[in-house]
Coordinates of C-alpha atoms and ligand atoms in Angstrom, one line a residue:
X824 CA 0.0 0.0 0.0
X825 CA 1.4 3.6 -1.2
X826 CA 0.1 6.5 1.4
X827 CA 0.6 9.9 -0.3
X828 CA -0.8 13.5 1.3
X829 CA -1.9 16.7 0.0
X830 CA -4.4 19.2 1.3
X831 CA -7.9 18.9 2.0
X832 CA -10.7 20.8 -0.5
X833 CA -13.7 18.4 0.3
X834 CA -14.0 16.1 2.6
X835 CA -15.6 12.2 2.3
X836 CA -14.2 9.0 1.2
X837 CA -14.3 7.8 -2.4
X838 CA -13.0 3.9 -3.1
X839 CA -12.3 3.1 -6.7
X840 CA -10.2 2.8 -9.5
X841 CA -7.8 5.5 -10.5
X842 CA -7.7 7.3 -14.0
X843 CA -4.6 9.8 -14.8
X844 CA -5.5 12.4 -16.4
X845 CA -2.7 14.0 -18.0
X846 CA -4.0 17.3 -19.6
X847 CA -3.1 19.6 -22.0
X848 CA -0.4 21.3 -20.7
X849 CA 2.1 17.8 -20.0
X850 CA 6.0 18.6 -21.5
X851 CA 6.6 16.9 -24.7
X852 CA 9.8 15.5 -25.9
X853 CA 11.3 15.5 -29.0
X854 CA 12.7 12.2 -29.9
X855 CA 15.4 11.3 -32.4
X856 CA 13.0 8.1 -34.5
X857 CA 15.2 5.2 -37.4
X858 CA 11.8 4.7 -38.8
X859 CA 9.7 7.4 -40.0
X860 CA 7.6 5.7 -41.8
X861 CA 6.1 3.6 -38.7
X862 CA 6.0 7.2 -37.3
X863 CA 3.3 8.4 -40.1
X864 CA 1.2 5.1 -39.6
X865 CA 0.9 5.8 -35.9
X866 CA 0.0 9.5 -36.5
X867 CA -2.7 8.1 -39.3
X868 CA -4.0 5.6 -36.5
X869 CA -4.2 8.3 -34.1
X870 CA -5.8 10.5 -36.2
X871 CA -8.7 7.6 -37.1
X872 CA -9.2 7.1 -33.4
X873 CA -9.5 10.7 -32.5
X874 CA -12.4 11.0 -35.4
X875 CA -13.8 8.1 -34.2
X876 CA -13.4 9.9 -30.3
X877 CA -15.2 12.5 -31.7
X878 CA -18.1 10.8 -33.4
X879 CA -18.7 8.9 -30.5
X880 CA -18.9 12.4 -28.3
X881 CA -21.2 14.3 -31.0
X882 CA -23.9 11.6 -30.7
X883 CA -23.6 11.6 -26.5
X884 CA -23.8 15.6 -26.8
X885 CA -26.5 15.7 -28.8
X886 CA -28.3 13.4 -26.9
X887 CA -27.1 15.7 -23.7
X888 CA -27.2 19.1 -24.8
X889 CA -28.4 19.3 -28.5
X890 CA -27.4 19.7 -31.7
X891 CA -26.5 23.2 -31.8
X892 CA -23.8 22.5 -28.3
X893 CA -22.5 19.4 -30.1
X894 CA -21.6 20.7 -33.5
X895 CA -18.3 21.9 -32.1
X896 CA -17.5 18.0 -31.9
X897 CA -18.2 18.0 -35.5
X898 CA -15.8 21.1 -36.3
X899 CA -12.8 19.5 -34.4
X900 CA -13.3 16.1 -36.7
X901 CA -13.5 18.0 -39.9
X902 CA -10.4 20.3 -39.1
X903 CA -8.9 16.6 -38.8
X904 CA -9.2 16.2 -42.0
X905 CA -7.6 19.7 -42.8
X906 CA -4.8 18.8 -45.3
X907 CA -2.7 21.6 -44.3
X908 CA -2.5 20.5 -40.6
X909 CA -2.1 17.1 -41.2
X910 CA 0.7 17.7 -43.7
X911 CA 2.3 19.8 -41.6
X912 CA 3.0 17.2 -38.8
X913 CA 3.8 14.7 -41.4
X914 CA 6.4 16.8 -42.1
X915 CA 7.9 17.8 -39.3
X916 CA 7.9 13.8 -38.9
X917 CA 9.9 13.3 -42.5
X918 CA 12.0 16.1 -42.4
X919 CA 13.4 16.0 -38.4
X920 CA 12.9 12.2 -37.9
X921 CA 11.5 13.0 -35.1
X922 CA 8.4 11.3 -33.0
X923 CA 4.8 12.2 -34.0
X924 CA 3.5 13.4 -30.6
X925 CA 6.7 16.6 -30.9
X926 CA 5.4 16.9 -34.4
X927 CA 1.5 17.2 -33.3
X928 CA 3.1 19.5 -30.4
X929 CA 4.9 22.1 -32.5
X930 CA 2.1 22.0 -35.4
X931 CA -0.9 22.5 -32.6
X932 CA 1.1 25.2 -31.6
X933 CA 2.1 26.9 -34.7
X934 CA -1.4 27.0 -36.0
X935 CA -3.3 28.0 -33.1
X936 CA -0.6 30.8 -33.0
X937 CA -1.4 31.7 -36.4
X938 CA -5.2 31.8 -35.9
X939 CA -5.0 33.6 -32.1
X940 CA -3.3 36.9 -34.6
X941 CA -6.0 36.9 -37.0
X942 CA -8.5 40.0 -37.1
X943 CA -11.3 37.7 -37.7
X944 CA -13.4 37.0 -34.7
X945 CA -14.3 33.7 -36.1
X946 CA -11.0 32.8 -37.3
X947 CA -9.2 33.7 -33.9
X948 CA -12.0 31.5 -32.1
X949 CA -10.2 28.7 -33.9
X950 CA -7.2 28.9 -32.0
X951 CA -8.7 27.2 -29.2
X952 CA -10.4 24.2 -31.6
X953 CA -6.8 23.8 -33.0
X954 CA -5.1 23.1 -29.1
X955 CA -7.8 20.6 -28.6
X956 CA -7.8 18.7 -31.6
X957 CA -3.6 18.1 -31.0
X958 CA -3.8 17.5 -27.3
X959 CA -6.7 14.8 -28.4
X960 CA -4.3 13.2 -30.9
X961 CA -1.4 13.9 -27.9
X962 CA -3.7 12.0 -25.5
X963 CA -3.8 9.4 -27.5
X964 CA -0.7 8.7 -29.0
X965 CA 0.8 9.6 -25.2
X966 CA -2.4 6.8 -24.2
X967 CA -3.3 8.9 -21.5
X968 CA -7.0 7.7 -21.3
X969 CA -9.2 11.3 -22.1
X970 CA -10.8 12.5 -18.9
X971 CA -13.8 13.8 -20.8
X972 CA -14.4 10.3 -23.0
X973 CA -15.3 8.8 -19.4
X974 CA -15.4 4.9 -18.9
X975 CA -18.8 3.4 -17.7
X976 CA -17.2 3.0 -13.6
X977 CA -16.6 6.2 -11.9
X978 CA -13.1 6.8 -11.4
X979 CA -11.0 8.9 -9.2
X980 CA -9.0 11.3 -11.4
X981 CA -5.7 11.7 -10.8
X982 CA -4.2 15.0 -12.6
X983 CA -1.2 17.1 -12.5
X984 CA -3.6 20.0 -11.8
X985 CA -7.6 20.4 -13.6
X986 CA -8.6 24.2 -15.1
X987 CA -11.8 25.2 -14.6
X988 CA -12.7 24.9 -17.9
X989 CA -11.6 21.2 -18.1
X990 CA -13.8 20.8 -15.3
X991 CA -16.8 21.6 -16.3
X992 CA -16.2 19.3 -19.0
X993 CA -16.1 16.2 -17.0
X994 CA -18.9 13.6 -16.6
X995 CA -19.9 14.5 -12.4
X996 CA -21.3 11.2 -12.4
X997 CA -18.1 9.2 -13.5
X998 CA -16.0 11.0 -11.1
X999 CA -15.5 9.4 -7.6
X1000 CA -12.9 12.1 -6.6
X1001 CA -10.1 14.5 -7.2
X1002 CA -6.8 14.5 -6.7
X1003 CA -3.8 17.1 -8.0
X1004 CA -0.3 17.6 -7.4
X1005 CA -1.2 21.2 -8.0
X1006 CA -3.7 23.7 -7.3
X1007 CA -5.0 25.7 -4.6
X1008 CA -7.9 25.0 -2.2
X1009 CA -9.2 28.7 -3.3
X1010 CA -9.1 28.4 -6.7
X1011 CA -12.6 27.5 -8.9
X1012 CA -11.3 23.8 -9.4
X1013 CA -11.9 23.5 -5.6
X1014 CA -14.9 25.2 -5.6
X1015 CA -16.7 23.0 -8.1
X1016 CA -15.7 19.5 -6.1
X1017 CA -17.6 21.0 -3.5
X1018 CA -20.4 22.0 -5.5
X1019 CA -20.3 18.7 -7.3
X1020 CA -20.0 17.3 -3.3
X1021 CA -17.0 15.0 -4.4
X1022 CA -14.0 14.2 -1.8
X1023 CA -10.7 16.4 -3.6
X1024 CA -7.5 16.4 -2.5
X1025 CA -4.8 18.9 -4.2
X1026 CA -1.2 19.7 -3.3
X1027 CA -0.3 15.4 -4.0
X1028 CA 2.7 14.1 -3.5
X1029 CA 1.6 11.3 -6.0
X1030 CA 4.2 11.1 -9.0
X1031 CA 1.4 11.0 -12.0
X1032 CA 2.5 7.7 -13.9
X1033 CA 0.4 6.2 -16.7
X1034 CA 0.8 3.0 -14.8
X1035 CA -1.4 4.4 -12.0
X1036 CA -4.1 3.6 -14.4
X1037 CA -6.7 1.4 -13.4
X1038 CA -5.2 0.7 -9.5
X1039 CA -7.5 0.7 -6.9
X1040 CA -7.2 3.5 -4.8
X1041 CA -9.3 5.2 -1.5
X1042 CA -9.2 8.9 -1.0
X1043 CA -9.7 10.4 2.3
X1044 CA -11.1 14.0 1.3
X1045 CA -11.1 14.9 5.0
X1046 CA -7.5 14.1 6.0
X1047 CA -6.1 14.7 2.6
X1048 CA -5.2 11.6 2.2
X1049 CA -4.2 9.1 -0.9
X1050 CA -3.9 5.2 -0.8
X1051 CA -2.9 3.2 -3.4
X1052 CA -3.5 -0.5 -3.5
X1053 CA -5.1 0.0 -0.1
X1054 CA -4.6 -3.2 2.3
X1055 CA -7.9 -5.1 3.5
X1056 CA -7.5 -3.2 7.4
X1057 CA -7.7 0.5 5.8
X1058 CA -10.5 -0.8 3.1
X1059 CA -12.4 -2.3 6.1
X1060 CA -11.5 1.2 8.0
X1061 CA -13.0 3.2 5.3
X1062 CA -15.9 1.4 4.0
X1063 CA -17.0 1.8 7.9
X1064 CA -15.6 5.6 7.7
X1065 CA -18.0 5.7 5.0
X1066 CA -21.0 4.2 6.3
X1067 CA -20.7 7.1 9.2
X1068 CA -20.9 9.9 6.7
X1069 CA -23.4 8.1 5.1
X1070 CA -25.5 8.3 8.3
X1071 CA -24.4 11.8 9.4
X1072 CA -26.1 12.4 5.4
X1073 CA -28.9 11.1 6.8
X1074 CA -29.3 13.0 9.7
X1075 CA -28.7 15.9 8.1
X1076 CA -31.6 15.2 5.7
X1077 CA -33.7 15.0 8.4
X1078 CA -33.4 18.4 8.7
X1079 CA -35.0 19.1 5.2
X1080 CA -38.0 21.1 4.9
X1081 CA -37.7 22.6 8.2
X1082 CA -37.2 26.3 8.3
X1083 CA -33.7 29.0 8.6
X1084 CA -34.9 30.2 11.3
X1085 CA -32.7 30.9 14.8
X1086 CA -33.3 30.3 18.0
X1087 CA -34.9 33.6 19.0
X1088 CA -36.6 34.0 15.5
X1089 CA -34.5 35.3 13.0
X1090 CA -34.5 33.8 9.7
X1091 CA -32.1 34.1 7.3
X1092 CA -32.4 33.0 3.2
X1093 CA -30.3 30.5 2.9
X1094 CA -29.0 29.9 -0.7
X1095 CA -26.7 27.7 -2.9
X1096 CA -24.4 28.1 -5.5
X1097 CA -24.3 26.5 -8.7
X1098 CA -22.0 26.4 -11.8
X1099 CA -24.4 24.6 -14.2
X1100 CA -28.2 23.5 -14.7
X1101 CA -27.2 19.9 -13.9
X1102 CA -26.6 21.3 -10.1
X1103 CA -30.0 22.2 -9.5
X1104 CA -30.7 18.7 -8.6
X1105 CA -28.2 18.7 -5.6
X1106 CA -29.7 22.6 -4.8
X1107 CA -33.5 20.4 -4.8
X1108 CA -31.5 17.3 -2.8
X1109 CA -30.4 19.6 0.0
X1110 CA -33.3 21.8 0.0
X1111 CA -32.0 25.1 -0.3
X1112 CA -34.4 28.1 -0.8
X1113 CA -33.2 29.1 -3.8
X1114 CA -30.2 30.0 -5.7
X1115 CA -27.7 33.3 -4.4
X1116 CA -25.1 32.6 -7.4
X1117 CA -25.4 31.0 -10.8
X1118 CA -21.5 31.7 -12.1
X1119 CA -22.5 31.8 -15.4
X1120 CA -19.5 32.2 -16.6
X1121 CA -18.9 28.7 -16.6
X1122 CA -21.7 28.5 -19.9
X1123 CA -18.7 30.5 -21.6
X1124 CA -15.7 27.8 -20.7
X1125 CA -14.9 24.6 -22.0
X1126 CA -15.6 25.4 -25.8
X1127 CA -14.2 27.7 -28.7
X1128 CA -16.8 30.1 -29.4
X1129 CA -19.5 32.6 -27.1
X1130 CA -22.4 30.7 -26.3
X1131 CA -25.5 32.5 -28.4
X1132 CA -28.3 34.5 -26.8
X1133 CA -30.5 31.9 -27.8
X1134 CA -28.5 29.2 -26.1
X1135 CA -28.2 31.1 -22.9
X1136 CA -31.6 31.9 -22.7
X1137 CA -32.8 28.4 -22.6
X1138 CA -30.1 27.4 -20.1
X1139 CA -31.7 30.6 -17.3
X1140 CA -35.1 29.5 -18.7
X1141 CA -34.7 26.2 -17.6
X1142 CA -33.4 27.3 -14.9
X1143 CA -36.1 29.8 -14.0
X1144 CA -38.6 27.1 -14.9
X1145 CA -37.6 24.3 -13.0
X1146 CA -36.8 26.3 -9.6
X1147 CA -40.6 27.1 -9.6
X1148 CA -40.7 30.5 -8.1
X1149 CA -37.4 30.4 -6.0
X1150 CA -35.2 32.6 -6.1
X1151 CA -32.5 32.5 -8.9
X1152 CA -29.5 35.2 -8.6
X1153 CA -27.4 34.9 -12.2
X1154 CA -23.8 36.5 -11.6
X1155 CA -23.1 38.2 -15.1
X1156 CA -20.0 36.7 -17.0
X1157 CA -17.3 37.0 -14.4
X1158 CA -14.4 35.5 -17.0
X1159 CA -10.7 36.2 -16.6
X1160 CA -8.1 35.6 -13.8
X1161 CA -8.1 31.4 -13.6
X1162 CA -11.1 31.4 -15.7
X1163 CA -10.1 31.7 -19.2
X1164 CA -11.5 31.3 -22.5
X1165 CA -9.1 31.7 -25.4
X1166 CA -11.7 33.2 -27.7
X1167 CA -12.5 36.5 -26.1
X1168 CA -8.7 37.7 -27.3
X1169 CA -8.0 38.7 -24.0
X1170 CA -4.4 37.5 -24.4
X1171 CA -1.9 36.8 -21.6
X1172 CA -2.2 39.3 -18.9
X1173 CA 1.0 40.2 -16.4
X1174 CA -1.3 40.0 -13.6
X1175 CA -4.4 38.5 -15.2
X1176 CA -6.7 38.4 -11.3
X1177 CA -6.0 42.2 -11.8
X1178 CA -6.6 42.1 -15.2
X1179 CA -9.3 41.9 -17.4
X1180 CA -11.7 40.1 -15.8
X1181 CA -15.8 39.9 -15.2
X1182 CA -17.5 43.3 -16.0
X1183 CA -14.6 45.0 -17.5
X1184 CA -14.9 43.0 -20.1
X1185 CA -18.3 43.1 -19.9
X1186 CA -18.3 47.1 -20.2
X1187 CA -15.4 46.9 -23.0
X1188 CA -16.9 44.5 -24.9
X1189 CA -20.8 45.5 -24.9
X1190 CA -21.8 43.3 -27.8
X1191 CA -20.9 40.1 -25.3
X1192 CA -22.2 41.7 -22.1
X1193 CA -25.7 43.4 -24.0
X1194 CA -26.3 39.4 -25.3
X1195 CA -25.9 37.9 -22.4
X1196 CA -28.3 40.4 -20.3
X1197 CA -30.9 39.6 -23.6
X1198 CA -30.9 36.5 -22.6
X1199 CA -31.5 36.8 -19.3
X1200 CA -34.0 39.5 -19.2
X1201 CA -36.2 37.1 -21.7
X1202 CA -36.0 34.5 -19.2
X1203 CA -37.3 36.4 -16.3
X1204 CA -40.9 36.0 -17.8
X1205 CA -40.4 32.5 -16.7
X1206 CA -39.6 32.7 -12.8
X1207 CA -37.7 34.9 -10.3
X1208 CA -34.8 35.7 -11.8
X1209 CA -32.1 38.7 -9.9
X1210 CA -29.3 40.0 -11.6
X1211 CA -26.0 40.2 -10.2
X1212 CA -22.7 42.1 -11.3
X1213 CA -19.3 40.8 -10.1
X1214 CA -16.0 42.9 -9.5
X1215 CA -17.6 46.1 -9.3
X1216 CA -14.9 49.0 -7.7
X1217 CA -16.4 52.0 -8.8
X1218 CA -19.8 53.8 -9.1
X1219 CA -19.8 55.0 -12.9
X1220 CA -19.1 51.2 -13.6
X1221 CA -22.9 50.7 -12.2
X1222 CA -24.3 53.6 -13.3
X1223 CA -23.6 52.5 -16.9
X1224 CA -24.4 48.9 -16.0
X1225 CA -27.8 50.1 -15.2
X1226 CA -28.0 52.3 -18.6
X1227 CA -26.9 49.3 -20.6
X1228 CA -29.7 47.0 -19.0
X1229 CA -32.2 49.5 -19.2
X1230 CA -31.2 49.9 -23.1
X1231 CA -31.6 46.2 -23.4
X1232 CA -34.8 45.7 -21.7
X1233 CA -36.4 48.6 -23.7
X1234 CA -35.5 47.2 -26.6
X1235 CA -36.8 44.0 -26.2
X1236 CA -40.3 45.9 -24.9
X1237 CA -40.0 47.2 -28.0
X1238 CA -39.9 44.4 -29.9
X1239 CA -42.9 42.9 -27.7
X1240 CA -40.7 40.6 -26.2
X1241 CA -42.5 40.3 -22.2
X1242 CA -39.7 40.5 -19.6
X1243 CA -39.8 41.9 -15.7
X1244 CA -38.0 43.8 -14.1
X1245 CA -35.3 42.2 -11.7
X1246 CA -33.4 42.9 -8.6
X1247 CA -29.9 44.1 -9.9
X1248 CA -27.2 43.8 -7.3
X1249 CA -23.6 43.7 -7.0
X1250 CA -20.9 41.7 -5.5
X1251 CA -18.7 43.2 -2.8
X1252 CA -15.4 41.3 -3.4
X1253 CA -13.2 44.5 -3.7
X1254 CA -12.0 46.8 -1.3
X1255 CA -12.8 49.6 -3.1
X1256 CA -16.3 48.2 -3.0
X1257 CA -16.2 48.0 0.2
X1258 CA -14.9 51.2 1.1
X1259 CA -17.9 53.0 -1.2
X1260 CA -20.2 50.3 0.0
X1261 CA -22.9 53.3 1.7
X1262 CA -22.7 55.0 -1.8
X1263 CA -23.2 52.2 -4.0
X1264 CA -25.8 50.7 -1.5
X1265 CA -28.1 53.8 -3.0
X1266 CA -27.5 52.5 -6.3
X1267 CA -28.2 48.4 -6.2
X1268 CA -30.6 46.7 -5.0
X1269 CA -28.8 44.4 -2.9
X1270 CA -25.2 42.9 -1.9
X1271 CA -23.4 39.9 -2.3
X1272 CA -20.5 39.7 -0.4
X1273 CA -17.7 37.7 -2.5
X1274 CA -15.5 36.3 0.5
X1275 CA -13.1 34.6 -2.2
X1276 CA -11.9 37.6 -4.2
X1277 CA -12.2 39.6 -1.0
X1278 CA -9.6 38.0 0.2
X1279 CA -7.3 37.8 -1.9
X1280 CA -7.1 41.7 -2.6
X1281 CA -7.9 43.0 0.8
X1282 CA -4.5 40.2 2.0
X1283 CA -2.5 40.6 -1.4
X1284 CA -2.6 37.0 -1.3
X1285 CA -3.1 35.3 -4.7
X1286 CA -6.0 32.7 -3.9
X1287 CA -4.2 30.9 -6.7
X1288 CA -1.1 30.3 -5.1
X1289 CA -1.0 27.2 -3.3
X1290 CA 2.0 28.4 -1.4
X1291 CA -0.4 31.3 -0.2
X1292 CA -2.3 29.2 1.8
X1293 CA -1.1 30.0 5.0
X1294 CA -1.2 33.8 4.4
X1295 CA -4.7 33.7 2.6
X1296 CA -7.1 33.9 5.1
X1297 CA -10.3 34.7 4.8
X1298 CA -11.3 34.6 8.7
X1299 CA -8.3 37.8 8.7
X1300 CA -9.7 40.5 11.0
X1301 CA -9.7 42.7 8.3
X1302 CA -12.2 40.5 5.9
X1303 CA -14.6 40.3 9.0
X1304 CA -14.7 43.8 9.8
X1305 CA -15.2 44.7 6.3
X1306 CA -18.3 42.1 6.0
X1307 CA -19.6 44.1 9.3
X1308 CA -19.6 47.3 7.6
X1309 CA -21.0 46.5 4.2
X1310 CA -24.0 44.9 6.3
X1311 CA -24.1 47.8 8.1
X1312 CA -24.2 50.5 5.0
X1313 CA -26.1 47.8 2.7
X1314 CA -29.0 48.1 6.3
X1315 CA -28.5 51.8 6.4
X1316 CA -29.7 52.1 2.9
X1317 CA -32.4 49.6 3.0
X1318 CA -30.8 47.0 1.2
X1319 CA -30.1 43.6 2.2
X1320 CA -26.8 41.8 2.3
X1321 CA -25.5 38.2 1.6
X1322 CA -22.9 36.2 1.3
X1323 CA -22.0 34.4 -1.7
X1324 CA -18.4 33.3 -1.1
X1325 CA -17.0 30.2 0.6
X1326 CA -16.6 31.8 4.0
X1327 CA -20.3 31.5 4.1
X1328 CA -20.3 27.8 4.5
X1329 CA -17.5 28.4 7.4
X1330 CA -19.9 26.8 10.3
X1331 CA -18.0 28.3 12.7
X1332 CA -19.0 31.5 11.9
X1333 CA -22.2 31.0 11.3
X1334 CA -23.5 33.2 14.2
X1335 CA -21.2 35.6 14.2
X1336 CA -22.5 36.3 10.4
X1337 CA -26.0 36.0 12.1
X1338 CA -25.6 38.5 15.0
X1339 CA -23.3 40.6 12.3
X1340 CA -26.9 40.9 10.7
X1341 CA -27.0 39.1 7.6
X1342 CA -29.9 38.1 5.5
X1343 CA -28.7 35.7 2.7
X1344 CA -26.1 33.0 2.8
X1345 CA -25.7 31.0 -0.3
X1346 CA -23.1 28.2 -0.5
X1347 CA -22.4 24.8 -1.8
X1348 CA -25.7 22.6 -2.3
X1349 CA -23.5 20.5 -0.2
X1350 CA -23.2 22.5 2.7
X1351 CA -26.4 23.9 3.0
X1352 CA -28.0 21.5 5.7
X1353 CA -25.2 21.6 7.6
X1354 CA -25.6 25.6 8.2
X1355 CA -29.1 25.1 8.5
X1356 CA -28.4 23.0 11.9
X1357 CA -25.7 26.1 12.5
X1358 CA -28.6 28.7 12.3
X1359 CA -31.2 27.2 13.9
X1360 CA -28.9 26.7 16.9
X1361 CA -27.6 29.8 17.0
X1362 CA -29.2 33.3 18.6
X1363 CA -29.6 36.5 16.7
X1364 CA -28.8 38.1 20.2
X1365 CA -27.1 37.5 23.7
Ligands
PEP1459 C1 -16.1 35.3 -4.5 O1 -15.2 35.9 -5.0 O2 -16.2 35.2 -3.3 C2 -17.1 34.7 -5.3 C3 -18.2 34.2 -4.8 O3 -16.9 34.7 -6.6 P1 -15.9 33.7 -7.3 O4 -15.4 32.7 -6.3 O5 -16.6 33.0 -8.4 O6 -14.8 34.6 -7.8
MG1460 MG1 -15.3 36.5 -7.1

């Protein structure tokens, strides 16, 4: 039995097999090859198994998501039959005698290079298609299994380190656990094991080795612990670790349908947070009152091109619709920072969490912000749908938020087109917010307070940075005296105030948040009974 450890993002014990997943990112070498000719064939064998990859995805996706989400599946296995790139890597191959993975490397690279300088919006969208397509044929000619072409089992995936938008790509069901060698517990990786309510590890010691593949392993979320070929004692000692977090589930569940309510009668709205439609179940499982941040931005990641109005308005519509009158706050596109999606040309940033991120782009770039709050105002016909707008530092950047939504929901009065007219608040997740938090409380209609990106510019501590962890800390005197005042000015002005970020799940200060004053706390679907217990055991005063 191999024992590694890392750090802990989600506690609870997953037993299974273990897939590597090796990523886009792994270091490929360039290797001197005799035989070139074998080299083509295993490029042209490669290449058939990618198409057939692809294929086999495009008919799962449309059965999943639709046509219109699939056809990208369709693009990648055309451009695969793009003579120019193919010849390209078969000559790198005949020319160098070198190994086809270098050559896939260096001509993945090269053209997505070429296509990322174009002028052409569509063209430069490519970019991204062109990195997937060669780390697909990389995968397999590498045979590190594909962690989005999942197996029937679930598996515990073993990567060097997972980006958000990979992520969001993977099967939730197939996946028994995380672990990484990388990554910090504040980063959105983390965030979504916990909203997916899967044990994650990061930080590994665990040397990633393709013949890891297929071992049985048992990963101890809680302790942050890894064991590989686990002996009968610790499988025995975990099944029955399991079992009591299976009960503890259930007692916890007996606490559904009961109200947020404290001790001496306060209640507070107690929310969750999703990333996608296919959380709403777990929101429904743990019985939250309704939803206090969609991150929409994760519709944007894990594809080549901007989702279309149209697309986005179904996704908030369903939404809307199947939440039956509960509350649903959609944060605007808050891209940038670790969130990244090659095809908005924001390009590499020096300092990219202080870069162009979430409504700068959305206030630079109109066209994507205008479509997006389209779609959402249509959808607020079907249910109750707030608006909420992330990173805001200044109070001309929501004065002409508000003129841009009022522009958009006239026009589509205009046109006839019935929508309502929704809360619009903002996220308090900057100092500066915080700081003007009694004059923007005049302008929004209510506050979420973003504990996460708080953090990390209140301490100057990147929550990226795993060697950070230590020094990011979101419990900091400072954080909690500015959560006091922004309750305080968001009151003053007759507003109320949340919190959205994952110090609202902290149980510990669950009272202290209470007796602070706040009305909403929305966290992980996960984590929502457990606070639930918190406030009704806790006393809005002495
Ligand atoms: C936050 O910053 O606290 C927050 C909720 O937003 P995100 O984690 O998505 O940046
Ligand atoms: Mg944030």
């Amino acid at each position: 039995m191999e024992i590694y450890s890392g750090k802990s993002v989600y506690g609870g014990i997953a037993i299974g097999r273990l897939r590597v997943f090796t990523g886009s990112e792994s270091q490929v070498k360039r290797i001197r090859i005799d035989d070139t000719a074998a080299e083509l064939e295993r490029l042209e064998k490669a290449r058939e198994k990618a198409k057939e990859q692809l294929k086999q995805l495009y008919e799962k996706a449309v059965r999943e998501i639709g046509e219109a989400s699939a056809a990208i599946f369709e693009i990648h296995a055309m451009m695969l039959d793009d003579s120019d790139y193919i010849e390209s890597a078969e000559n790198i191959i005949r020319t160098q005698s070198v190994n086809a993975e270098y050559a896939v490397s260096v001509t993945g690279d090269n053209f997505s290079n070429l296509f990322s300088t174009m002028e052409d919006e569509y063209m430069k969208a490519r970019a991204a298609d062109v990195k997937d397509i060669s780390d697909r044929l990389l995968r397999i000619l590498c045979e590190s299994p594909d962690a989005f072409d999942s197996s029937d089992e679930p598996e515990i995936i073993l990567a060097d380190d997972l980006a958000p938008s990979q992520t969001v790509q993977l099967d939730k069901e197939k996946v028994l656990a995380f672990v990484t060698v990388h990554g910090s517990s504040n980063s959105h990786t983390a965030i979504l094991a916990r909203t997916m309510n899967i044990p994650a590890i990061i930080g590994c010691s665990v040397k990633l080795d393709s013949s890891l593949n297929g071992k049985t392993a048992v990963v101890d979320g809680g302790s942050g612990r890894l064991y590989i070929n686990p002996d009968k004692d610790l499988l025995d000692e975990m099944r029955s670790k399991r079992s009591e977090e299976i009960e503890q589930q259930k007692l916890l569940q007996s606490l559904k349908d009961k109200e947020d309510i404290t001790l001496d009668g306060r209640k507070i709205r107690l929310y969750a947070n999703i990333g996608s439609l296919s959380d709403i179940a777990a929101v429904f499982l743990n019985d939250a009152g309704g939803i206090g941040l969609f991150r929409s931005e994760f519709i944007y990641l894990g594809r080549s091109s901007l989702p279309t109005e149209e697309e986005q308005f179904q996704i908030y519509r369903k939404a809307a619709e199947t939440l039956a009158g509960k509350k649903l706050i959609i944060r605007t596109l808050d891209i940038g920072a670790d969130k990244q999606a090659d095809y908005l040309g924001i390009g590499q940033e020096e300092n990219p969490a202080m870069g162009c991120r979430a409504i700068r782009i959305c206030l630079t770039q109109p066209e994507i912000f205008k479509a997006q709050l389209r779609a959402i105002y249509r959808a607020t016909a079907f249910g109750d749908i707030s608006i909420m707008y992330p990173m805001i530092t200044s109070l001309w950047e929501l004065k002409e938020i508000h003129r841009i939504a009022d522009e958009v929901r006239h026009e589509l009065l205009d046109k006839g087109i019935e929508c309502g007219e929704p809360e619009q608040g903002i996220m308090i997740e900057t100092p500066a917010a915080v700081e003007i938090s009694d004059i923007l409380a005049e302008e929004a209609d209510f506050f979420s307070i973003g504990t996460n990106d708080l953090t990390q510019y209140t301490l100057a501590a990147d929550r990226q940075n795993p060697r950070l962890d230590d020094f990011y800390d979101p419990r900091h005197p400072a954080v909690m005296r500015m959560i006091k005042r922004v309750i305080d000015n968001g009151h003053k002005a007759g507003i109320w105030v949340g919190i959205c970020g994952e110090l609202g799940a902290d149980t510990e200060l669950t009272e202290t948040f209470i007796r602070m004053g706040i009305d909403e706390l929305s966290v992980s679907p996960s984590s929502v009974l457990k606070i639930r217990e918190k406030i009704r055991n806790s006393r809005m005063n002495l």
